[in-house]
């Protein structure tokens, strides 16, 4: 099949979270099955073109969105065939991948239009156009209307993957003309355009309405978003399409994330010799300026600091737990200021136990996976979550809330049968979290049980080789 991905993040070029990891990996695994996969993303100013050399492709052209005209150039990756970057400094040379600027909707509309216009220039006829999150939510409708005249796309089917349904891309209805689809006004969800607050357009919603299929990133999340609690207003529309809504757990790119191969960590290790893990723990603590004590467990966190991730439960609770149990806490992340401040306050109060590294660092993310004993992910909701799956492979025992992909990937430890690989709490409250973390800390003191837990997790297989076949099935069954 000819498959085209359009995404706002692709690792290793630019990512803020798991979307980048997934779109960085899935096309490679589809190619291994013989498909021709092309991937489009913005050429953000942050992309290091010295490390990832690119070359211009064809002549520049103009993308017109309503009354706005953007000059774009397409560049291809020299080392990664099939990778296309949309170059438009006016749109993408900003301080961050995502902004709250008034043209945010146009930044990603332009990405989709530039992708389709490039396919026309290449005369590349996709069987599947695979869209990701709200940024590409209007693309299925755009293809069916504005590009319907072009026979190049007459056999193209579309699929939208929802990586997080809380980010919906909601913009004022006054921006309708920027979509170039004002003539197709009747195809927009009417209630939204006429809403008393002046009306709005919800990009993710229109992806759900018009894509030939909708997938999300775990089976449990696929069910959760069809209910009111986690539907975020989209549940009625997802229920209406329930036969085409499929949950596929994300895969893990084990070339990038496994302790045997990891080039970011000082000591590689494997299930048959775990000694390197203890050495990585020492390296981690040293890197963060914390003392090392044998037999004192290290809890790790690597995360966007967003309310989704459930860290508000730690306020009040964490100081008490640190005092009582004496473990160490290494935290990497950035995001909402009140959460950053909370972790900073833990560090100030417990300087030899806690280190909060505020920022984004891929090497440190790898070192925490390798060096920590326990990985904490108390997400309020989690469409899939990758770090708990990385943790399992590194023998870093996850403590998670039972939601979304966390429920689908972590099996609760059963001390009687010695089965299971993590600690899973049912209710998202401090009692649940305290129980799970204290049970993990108590189990850590039993070296035989702990080793079993680690090995159970390390033996689990979330490889893309398996998951990619599920995407193939979805592609084969897409509606028109
Ligand atoms: P989400 O996409 O909701 O952020 P995931 O668990 O799916 O959650 O993916 C997070 C990805 O982003 C992982 O690869 C993780 O290592 C990475 N990540 C998150 N925060 C940071 C950070 N501060 N520094 C480095 N990597 C990070
Ligand atoms: C989103 C979700 C996360 C998921 C990732 C990749 O950012 O929050 O749970 O793993 O997308 O699909």
Coordinates of N, CA, C and O in Angstrom, one line a residue, residues 176 331 401:
X176 N -13.5 29.9 10.0 CA -14.0 28.9 9.0 C -13.4 29.2 7.6 O -13.0 28.3 6.9
X331 N 13.1 13.1 39.3 CA 12.0 13.6 38.5 C 12.5 14.4 37.3 O 13.3 15.3 37.5
X401 N -1.9 4.0 37.8 CA -3.4 4.0 38.0 C -4.0 3.1 36.9 O -3.5 3.2 35.8

